[in-house]
């Protein structure tokens, strides 16, 4: 690789220091350091240098955190250190919403205006900020800027923001609930606050995945062990990899990330693959609008997630695990980071775990603002230092995943279930819930409901049952609709209230549980506004790789804008027909699940009549 | 072009395409199988000399048992597969993909086959409304990921933008870019290993770009022109062709193509000299040529001026 480097001018000492802090000092002139006499006689680089490409995103984040943007000179230095073509590194940097490739203010506050916050105070907050500070995204030479943000995963609060401040030290802090005063304080360098009390609202007696949430001290491994922590890893080591997989298969656990794939079968496929090494990835890139369950588990029970990931690594013959966490969860990142460090110190990660010959390391990788990076193959590309564009399947991750090797990947909630399976046994677990939906489920309840929050319930509860537990529609208003599964899910109307919230139950009405989102709409909600927000979300978060999604999401948003303004192209019926065709090509021909589901919620809204009535923009009960 | 398998086939698989039982070599893609049957399968991002990236999705076919349609260009045939290439679903998807592209990108130089497919699938790109006015500046190059102005919907967004004219060899007209990734592949590991361009940004603002969108003279570009050779839509074009088109003098009917061998080094690359009015107006190389696979270097691609130089004179300089 003959790269054109060193042409953007020298990086500043500050930029270099930020890079070197992640990569260590350069060895000589070949990788960006001071040229030594020896450098003239031998060349360093090649495959060994390129093999560090996976450090690209962490390094770009370090530069962003230190200086507020990635300058041409800084990018050049990064590329010199890692032997990455500058055009490719720029392509990566320009993909992520939390990275800037142009000079930017040191302080950026991302204010959530996504689904749950729209039903809360988010839109009011944005309107007031716009009145006081000007439109989002315009810095106007000030030290600070505010921008609108997709879901920040604090949906139960009804308003949220994320402070991103560069400098030394840099800061990334959640603000929730977010107020005008809070956002203004953040913009001006003042203190911010976040309510980190776990928003768990279900009866603790029924808790299995949440049993330690709010009980253990999430900063203390001792506290975790005092509550039974790491006993289940010991049990796994006694059972052996095959025994663990057998228990998971017996439990009939289905993945909770949205696709409902049998976890045991996935693990077995990885374990049986003769290609080495194997990897196991915990997908904590929870970004589905309305979802906050994984955040609660990571913030309140980080050791539980690490233990479960370690078990998964053991069962699948992996020696390296990655926990890929979305960049908008700084509090969870802090918890996981220190939990990994404590576990390593105590020999629960590393070599010879618990006196066996099992070696396992976990590395935390933090995202930088991209919903699509939660798609499993896009996630691999993100870790590898490429643009997080999904790969075509097959090959599936169990065949060729991270770094092209057999890889198991599960979402946080799925992994949390594995500990419960080991605790009570696969047979007992299979008795929970219904025959086709075993175990419990975390439901993220938000919107117009009396008690929004996280509910862990055994499968089988109906939508009505869940809403009753949540205190019903706020203020006793009539229920208009519920968005099940998030932006990639579907709206269901009141007739669906008695459907059990199981995989098979929601499938029978053409919906899906997705990531467990239950967003409640009362009769005052402007359904058309919500639907347009969903369309905007997918248009913003599409990676742009394939035509159906890249252009389809644009046309879908334009079409909904025409419907909302009462200016359809031809008749409303013709527009709805076109909307259906857009949905079909996105579902049938997109590469990945984002494109394939980008029209699902909107189609369901159309079917419920939330779009077609030009007279009133209201949800019809 | 003719179908050629590089490695000897190990065994034959039996699959069904549109009701016909056919045998294809193991390792063959569904696209190869379709072409073997003489089925005109539309492709845009596929090229014989590049690894398939399966992004345009116009070649999708229906495989029984699969939840969604599959890209025939990259999906390998499997024993017993039942494939439909002309089902209602396939036709609908191909139609929509062509409509989405044609409504957002200038396809006027994309070759007669694209018009043929548009007609066959009855694509009506105007259904999305009149095209939005072109960007008058480089705003697409500066788009921030995850942000865009909410549309009113009365006009259809396009990628129309000014032509990038920054060197004497070729131009970049990204109003015509369908983001097929071919140029990125040719610039990178598939041919030139220069990596001067990559995809930047995301979503509808995804674009082919150098680092920070610097001009080609400030980039790693070595002017091999292999990106031009693979571009299916005229987004990348010889400056000589562009200038003639601007003057309204480009006329392929009056052009001859002369095959010769590059005079510079000993590799023996085949050149095709496209000549109009006794002037070389562009140089290509055959995709199926053993040595070049369609790719050339800067000398073979652009170093032809001496041919026009007569009497030791200055005309060609």
mmCIF file of C-alpha atoms in Angstrom, chain A residues 89-365:
data_model
loop_
_atom_site.group_PDB
_atom_site.id
_atom_site.type_symbol
_atom_site.label_atom_id
_atom_site.label_comp_id
_atom_site.label_asym_id
_atom_site.label_seq_id
_atom_site.Cartn_x
_atom_site.Cartn_y
_atom_site.Cartn_z
ATOM 1 C CA UNK A 89 -10.371 7.087 7.261
ATOM 2 C CA UNK A 90 -12.307 10.170 6.210
ATOM 3 C CA UNK A 91 -15.102 7.921 4.983
ATOM 4 C CA UNK A 92 -15.241 6.371 8.441
ATOM 5 C CA UNK A 93 -15.064 9.686 10.303
ATOM 6 C CA UNK A 94 -17.756 11.252 8.140
ATOM 7 C CA UNK A 95 -20.140 8.402 8.909
ATOM 8 C CA UNK A 96 -20.640 8.961 12.635
ATOM 9 C CA UNK A 97 -22.851 11.661 14.088
ATOM 10 C CA UNK A 98 -20.668 12.140 17.180
ATOM 11 C CA UNK A 99 -17.575 12.860 15.091
ATOM 12 C CA UNK A 100 -17.023 16.131 13.248
ATOM 13 C CA UNK A 101 -14.901 16.579 10.131
ATOM 14 C CA UNK A 102 -15.201 20.347 10.214
ATOM 15 C CA UNK A 103 -14.255 22.817 12.946
ATOM 16 C CA UNK A 104 -16.937 22.639 15.589
ATOM 17 C CA UNK A 105 -17.653 24.246 18.947
ATOM 18 C CA UNK A 106 -16.114 22.552 21.949
ATOM 19 C CA UNK A 107 -19.527 21.920 23.429
ATOM 20 C CA UNK A 108 -22.320 20.205 21.560
ATOM 21 C CA UNK A 109 -25.573 19.277 23.245
ATOM 22 C CA UNK A 110 -27.622 16.617 21.475
ATOM 23 C CA UNK A 111 -31.272 17.037 22.389
ATOM 24 C CA UNK A 112 -33.553 14.056 21.874
ATOM 25 C CA UNK A 113 -36.618 14.754 19.771
ATOM 26 C CA UNK A 114 -37.377 11.137 19.041
ATOM 27 C CA UNK A 115 -40.564 9.176 19.601
ATOM 28 C CA UNK A 116 -40.835 8.924 23.373
ATOM 29 C CA UNK A 117 -39.554 12.438 23.983
ATOM 30 C CA UNK A 118 -42.015 13.774 21.378
ATOM 31 C CA UNK A 119 -44.753 12.329 23.524
ATOM 32 C CA UNK A 120 -43.062 13.904 26.530
ATOM 33 C CA UNK A 121 -41.394 17.288 26.663
ATOM 34 C CA UNK A 122 -38.754 16.839 23.967
ATOM 35 C CA UNK A 123 -40.419 18.816 21.205
ATOM 36 C CA UNK A 124 -41.398 21.636 23.537
ATOM 37 C CA UNK A 125 -37.824 21.736 24.724
ATOM 38 C CA UNK A 126 -36.468 21.927 21.171
ATOM 39 C CA UNK A 127 -38.912 24.664 20.246
ATOM 40 C CA UNK A 128 -37.874 26.730 23.243
ATOM 41 C CA UNK A 129 -34.184 26.172 22.533
ATOM 42 C CA UNK A 130 -34.747 27.248 18.975
ATOM 43 C CA UNK A 131 -36.479 30.408 20.169
ATOM 44 C CA UNK A 132 -33.729 31.265 22.607
ATOM 45 C CA UNK A 133 -30.596 30.020 20.869
ATOM 46 C CA UNK A 134 -31.458 29.795 17.210
ATOM 47 C CA UNK A 135 -31.901 26.815 14.941
ATOM 48 C CA UNK A 136 -30.133 23.558 15.784
ATOM 49 C CA UNK A 137 -26.790 22.873 14.182
ATOM 50 C CA UNK A 138 -25.759 26.481 13.651
ATOM 51 C CA UNK A 139 -22.783 27.436 15.726
ATOM 52 C CA UNK A 140 -22.670 31.103 14.763
ATOM 53 C CA UNK A 141 -19.129 31.361 16.064
ATOM 54 C CA UNK A 142 -20.172 30.529 19.599
ATOM 55 C CA UNK A 143 -18.429 28.073 21.832
ATOM 56 C CA UNK A 144 -21.424 25.795 21.921
ATOM 57 C CA UNK A 145 -24.104 24.401 19.687
ATOM 58 C CA UNK A 146 -27.199 22.348 20.160
ATOM 59 C CA UNK A 147 -28.469 19.749 17.714
ATOM 60 C CA UNK A 148 -31.468 17.484 17.523
ATOM 61 C CA UNK A 149 -30.734 13.877 18.257
ATOM 62 C CA UNK A 150 -32.301 10.486 17.693
ATOM 63 C CA UNK A 151 -33.369 8.473 20.730
ATOM 64 C CA UNK A 152 -30.965 8.663 23.661
ATOM 65 C CA UNK A 153 -32.458 5.715 25.518
ATOM 66 C CA UNK A 154 -33.899 7.630 28.456
ATOM 67 C CA UNK A 155 -37.425 7.310 27.187
ATOM 68 C CA UNK A 156 -39.072 6.884 30.587
ATOM 69 C CA UNK A 157 -38.019 10.439 31.467
ATOM 70 C CA UNK A 158 -39.814 12.055 28.539
ATOM 71 C CA UNK A 159 -36.900 14.331 27.739
ATOM 72 C CA UNK A 160 -33.187 13.772 27.428
ATOM 73 C CA UNK A 161 -30.015 15.298 26.103
ATOM 74 C CA UNK A 162 -26.384 14.345 25.757
ATOM 75 C CA UNK A 163 -23.567 16.750 26.480
ATOM 76 C CA UNK A 164 -20.463 16.229 24.367
ATOM 77 C CA UNK A 165 -17.605 18.495 25.396
ATOM 78 C CA UNK A 166 -14.094 18.316 23.991
ATOM 79 C CA UNK A 167 -10.992 19.381 25.843
ATOM 80 C CA UNK A 168 -8.885 18.130 28.703
ATOM 81 C CA UNK A 169 -10.659 16.435 30.267
ATOM 82 C CA UNK A 170 -13.365 15.791 27.721
ATOM 83 C CA UNK A 171 -16.860 15.095 28.915
ATOM 84 C CA UNK A 172 -19.741 13.059 27.639
ATOM 85 C CA UNK A 173 -22.651 13.171 30.041
ATOM 86 C CA UNK A 174 -26.350 12.428 29.834
ATOM 87 C CA UNK A 175 -28.874 15.032 30.883
ATOM 88 C CA UNK A 176 -32.187 13.537 31.905
ATOM 89 C CA UNK A 177 -34.762 14.755 32.424
ATOM 90 C CA UNK A 178 -33.651 17.624 30.192
ATOM 91 C CA UNK A 179 -34.942 21.133 30.694
ATOM 92 C CA UNK A 180 -34.221 24.401 28.948
ATOM 93 C CA UNK A 181 -32.261 25.524 31.982
ATOM 94 C CA UNK A 182 -30.348 22.250 32.072
ATOM 95 C CA UNK A 183 -29.412 22.399 28.410
ATOM 96 C CA UNK A 184 -28.397 26.050 28.705
ATOM 97 C CA UNK A 185 -26.248 25.258 31.713
ATOM 98 C CA UNK A 186 -24.586 22.469 29.774
ATOM 99 C CA UNK A 187 -23.947 24.777 26.834
ATOM 100 C CA UNK A 188 -22.300 27.301 29.127
ATOM 101 C CA UNK A 189 -20.104 24.887 30.996
ATOM 102 C CA UNK A 190 -22.318 24.516 34.033
ATOM 103 C CA UNK A 191 -23.097 21.387 35.961
ATOM 104 C CA UNK A 192 -25.531 18.899 34.521
ATOM 105 C CA UNK A 193 -27.515 16.217 36.212
ATOM 106 C CA UNK A 194 -28.820 12.858 35.206
ATOM 107 C CA UNK A 195 -31.242 10.736 37.137
ATOM 108 C CA UNK A 196 -29.546 7.335 37.150
ATOM 109 C CA UNK A 197 -32.065 5.590 39.365
ATOM 110 C CA UNK A 198 -32.963 2.419 37.498
ATOM 111 C CA UNK A 199 -36.483 3.044 36.139
ATOM 112 C CA UNK A 200 -37.688 -0.424 37.058
ATOM 113 C CA UNK A 201 -41.429 -0.513 37.700
ATOM 114 C CA UNK A 202 -42.373 -4.188 37.723
ATOM 115 C CA UNK A 203 -42.779 -6.274 40.876
ATOM 116 C CA UNK A 204 -39.302 -7.373 42.070
ATOM 117 C CA UNK A 205 -40.772 -10.730 43.079
ATOM 118 C CA UNK A 206 -40.959 -11.686 39.419
ATOM 119 C CA UNK A 207 -37.560 -10.395 38.483
ATOM 120 C CA UNK A 208 -35.026 -12.728 36.942
ATOM 121 C CA UNK A 209 -32.963 -10.557 34.597
ATOM 122 C CA UNK A 210 -33.422 -7.541 36.850
ATOM 123 C CA UNK A 211 -32.939 -9.343 40.139
ATOM 124 C CA UNK A 212 -29.744 -7.505 40.985
ATOM 125 C CA UNK A 213 -30.746 -4.170 39.465
ATOM 126 C CA UNK A 214 -31.022 -1.626 42.245
ATOM 127 C CA UNK A 215 -29.793 -4.235 44.702
ATOM 128 C CA UNK A 216 -26.088 -4.620 44.037
ATOM 129 C CA UNK A 217 -23.548 -1.848 44.008
ATOM 130 C CA UNK A 218 -22.696 -1.683 40.297
ATOM 131 C CA UNK A 219 -19.223 -0.366 41.082
ATOM 132 C CA UNK A 220 -18.259 -3.249 43.306
ATOM 133 C CA UNK A 221 -17.283 -6.746 42.312
ATOM 134 C CA UNK A 222 -17.487 -7.741 45.981
ATOM 135 C CA UNK A 223 -21.077 -6.637 46.125
ATOM 136 C CA UNK A 224 -21.781 -8.586 42.935
ATOM 137 C CA UNK A 225 -20.203 -11.714 44.349
ATOM 138 C CA UNK A 226 -22.092 -11.287 47.589
ATOM 139 C CA UNK A 227 -25.255 -11.528 45.512
ATOM 140 C CA UNK A 228 -24.268 -14.745 43.849
ATOM 141 C CA UNK A 229 -22.114 -13.247 41.152
ATOM 142 C CA UNK A 230 -19.767 -15.510 39.213
ATOM 143 C CA UNK A 231 -21.234 -18.680 40.730
ATOM 144 C CA UNK A 232 -22.911 -19.299 37.392
ATOM 145 C CA UNK A 233 -19.653 -18.986 35.497
ATOM 146 C CA UNK A 234 -18.295 -21.628 37.843
ATOM 147 C CA UNK A 235 -21.293 -23.807 37.072
ATOM 148 C CA UNK A 236 -20.682 -23.259 33.351
ATOM 149 C CA UNK A 237 -17.053 -24.320 33.727
ATOM 150 C CA UNK A 238 -18.248 -27.494 35.469
ATOM 151 C CA UNK A 239 -20.796 -28.230 32.755
ATOM 152 C CA UNK A 240 -18.284 -27.783 29.958
ATOM 153 C CA UNK A 241 -18.990 -25.948 26.696
ATOM 154 C CA UNK A 242 -21.250 -28.680 25.367
ATOM 155 C CA UNK A 243 -23.164 -28.798 28.614
ATOM 156 C CA UNK A 244 -23.781 -25.064 28.573
ATOM 157 C CA UNK A 245 -24.968 -25.136 24.978
ATOM 158 C CA UNK A 246 -27.201 -28.081 25.850
ATOM 159 C CA UNK A 247 -28.826 -26.087 28.637
ATOM 160 C CA UNK A 248 -29.334 -23.074 26.372
ATOM 161 C CA UNK A 249 -30.881 -25.264 23.689
ATOM 162 C CA UNK A 250 -33.150 -26.951 26.224
ATOM 163 C CA UNK A 251 -34.273 -23.552 27.457
ATOM 164 C CA UNK A 252 -35.497 -22.657 23.942
ATOM 165 C CA UNK A 253 -34.220 -19.140 24.432
ATOM 166 C CA UNK A 254 -34.840 -16.868 21.452
ATOM 167 C CA UNK A 255 -32.720 -13.780 20.808
ATOM 168 C CA UNK A 256 -34.097 -10.545 22.226
ATOM 169 C CA UNK A 257 -32.431 -8.209 19.742
ATOM 170 C CA UNK A 258 -35.335 -8.304 17.327
ATOM 171 C CA UNK A 259 -34.757 -11.295 15.068
ATOM 172 C CA UNK A 260 -35.769 -13.961 17.647
ATOM 173 C CA UNK A 261 -33.137 -16.437 16.470
ATOM 174 C CA UNK A 262 -32.622 -19.534 18.695
ATOM 175 C CA UNK A 263 -29.601 -18.719 20.844
ATOM 176 C CA UNK A 264 -28.544 -22.313 21.429
ATOM 177 C CA UNK A 265 -28.392 -23.047 17.707
ATOM 178 C CA UNK A 266 -26.286 -19.957 17.139
ATOM 179 C CA UNK A 267 -23.824 -20.889 19.879
ATOM 180 C CA UNK A 268 -23.611 -24.451 18.629
ATOM 181 C CA UNK A 269 -22.792 -23.272 15.110
ATOM 182 C CA UNK A 270 -19.937 -21.118 16.393
ATOM 183 C CA UNK A 271 -18.609 -23.814 18.705
ATOM 184 C CA UNK A 272 -18.666 -26.418 15.926
ATOM 185 C CA UNK A 273 -16.862 -24.279 13.382
ATOM 186 C CA UNK A 274 -13.324 -25.611 12.907
ATOM 187 C CA UNK A 275 -11.949 -22.210 11.842
ATOM 188 C CA UNK A 276 -10.090 -20.403 14.665
ATOM 189 C CA UNK A 277 -10.120 -18.094 16.493
ATOM 190 C CA UNK A 278 -13.728 -17.613 17.489
ATOM 191 C CA UNK A 279 -15.086 -14.317 18.747
ATOM 192 C CA UNK A 280 -18.091 -13.432 20.837
ATOM 193 C CA UNK A 281 -19.699 -10.018 20.663
ATOM 194 C CA UNK A 282 -22.164 -8.531 23.108
ATOM 195 C CA UNK A 283 -24.274 -6.117 21.101
ATOM 196 C CA UNK A 284 -24.972 -3.180 23.398
ATOM 197 C CA UNK A 285 -25.530 -0.717 20.579
ATOM 198 C CA UNK A 286 -29.087 -0.318 21.750
ATOM 199 C CA UNK A 287 -30.393 2.451 19.535
ATOM 200 C CA UNK A 288 -33.895 1.418 18.607
ATOM 201 C CA UNK A 289 -36.063 4.433 19.436
ATOM 202 C CA UNK A 290 -37.963 3.782 22.653
ATOM 203 C CA UNK A 291 -35.520 1.165 23.968
ATOM 204 C CA UNK A 292 -33.602 1.508 27.220
ATOM 205 C CA UNK A 293 -33.506 -1.969 28.762
ATOM 206 C CA UNK A 294 -29.899 -2.764 27.917
ATOM 207 C CA UNK A 295 -28.804 0.575 29.313
ATOM 208 C CA UNK A 296 -30.453 -0.233 32.638
ATOM 209 C CA UNK A 297 -28.752 -3.638 32.799
ATOM 210 C CA UNK A 298 -25.361 -2.156 31.910
ATOM 211 C CA UNK A 299 -25.646 0.746 34.324
ATOM 212 C CA UNK A 300 -27.051 -1.216 37.225
ATOM 213 C CA UNK A 301 -25.601 -4.698 36.792
ATOM 214 C CA UNK A 302 -22.481 -4.462 34.631
ATOM 215 C CA UNK A 303 -20.814 -7.504 36.169
ATOM 216 C CA UNK A 304 -23.838 -9.582 35.263
ATOM 217 C CA UNK A 305 -23.360 -8.700 31.621
ATOM 218 C CA UNK A 306 -19.646 -9.472 31.797
ATOM 219 C CA UNK A 307 -20.285 -12.821 33.482
ATOM 220 C CA UNK A 308 -22.847 -13.756 30.843
ATOM 221 C CA UNK A 309 -20.495 -12.740 28.044
ATOM 222 C CA UNK A 310 -17.750 -14.806 29.625
ATOM 223 C CA UNK A 311 -20.056 -17.822 29.730
ATOM 224 C CA UNK A 312 -20.896 -17.271 26.063
ATOM 225 C CA UNK A 313 -17.217 -17.042 25.208
ATOM 226 C CA UNK A 314 -16.543 -20.255 27.092
ATOM 227 C CA UNK A 315 -19.382 -22.166 25.451
ATOM 228 C CA UNK A 316 -18.433 -21.106 21.945
ATOM 229 C CA UNK A 317 -14.683 -21.610 22.260
ATOM 230 C CA UNK A 318 -13.892 -17.912 22.023
ATOM 231 C CA UNK A 319 -10.917 -16.321 23.725
ATOM 232 C CA UNK A 320 -11.875 -12.776 22.976
ATOM 233 C CA UNK A 321 -15.124 -10.957 23.571
ATOM 234 C CA UNK A 322 -16.161 -7.495 22.516
ATOM 235 C CA UNK A 323 -18.820 -5.408 24.145
ATOM 236 C CA UNK A 324 -19.941 -2.847 21.585
ATOM 237 C CA UNK A 325 -21.735 -0.040 23.373
ATOM 238 C CA UNK A 326 -23.461 2.883 21.754
ATOM 239 C CA UNK A 327 -21.660 6.195 22.204
ATOM 240 C CA UNK A 328 -24.732 7.831 23.684
ATOM 241 C CA UNK A 329 -24.454 5.779 26.897
ATOM 242 C CA UNK A 330 -21.502 7.374 28.711
ATOM 243 C CA UNK A 331 -22.662 6.287 32.175
ATOM 244 C CA UNK A 332 -22.892 2.664 31.070
ATOM 245 C CA UNK A 333 -19.457 2.981 29.455
ATOM 246 C CA UNK A 334 -17.949 4.112 32.739
ATOM 247 C CA UNK A 335 -19.534 1.244 34.636
ATOM 248 C CA UNK A 336 -18.506 -1.397 32.129
ATOM 249 C CA UNK A 337 -14.966 -0.057 31.895
ATOM 250 C CA UNK A 338 -14.359 -0.260 35.603
ATOM 251 C CA UNK A 339 -16.143 -3.603 35.845
ATOM 252 C CA UNK A 340 -13.818 -5.085 33.214
ATOM 253 C CA UNK A 341 -10.858 -3.705 35.102
ATOM 254 C CA UNK A 342 -11.993 -5.186 38.431
ATOM 255 C CA UNK A 343 -12.806 -8.546 36.869
ATOM 256 C CA UNK A 344 -9.379 -8.647 35.258
ATOM 257 C CA UNK A 345 -7.643 -7.764 38.525
ATOM 258 C CA UNK A 346 -9.414 -10.613 40.263
ATOM 259 C CA UNK A 347 -8.648 -13.190 37.595
ATOM 260 C CA UNK A 348 -12.204 -13.425 36.311
ATOM 261 C CA UNK A 349 -10.933 -12.271 32.942
ATOM 262 C CA UNK A 350 -7.566 -13.123 31.500
ATOM 263 C CA UNK A 351 -5.709 -16.401 31.555
ATOM 264 C CA UNK A 352 -6.680 -19.478 33.511
ATOM 265 C CA UNK A 353 -10.049 -18.240 34.733
ATOM 266 C CA UNK A 354 -11.118 -19.875 38.022
ATOM 267 C CA UNK A 355 -8.202 -22.232 37.908
ATOM 268 C CA UNK A 356 -9.185 -23.796 34.587
ATOM 269 C CA UNK A 357 -7.374 -23.520 31.267
ATOM 270 C CA UNK A 358 -10.045 -21.163 29.956
ATOM 271 C CA UNK A 359 -8.695 -17.797 28.792
ATOM 272 C CA UNK A 360 -10.981 -14.910 28.003
ATOM 273 C CA UNK A 361 -10.588 -11.178 27.497
ATOM 274 C CA UNK A 362 -13.328 -8.602 27.042
ATOM 275 C CA UNK A 363 -12.757 -5.357 25.220
ATOM 276 C CA UNK A 364 -15.169 -2.459 25.413
ATOM 277 C CA UNK A 365 -15.771 -0.676 22.125
#
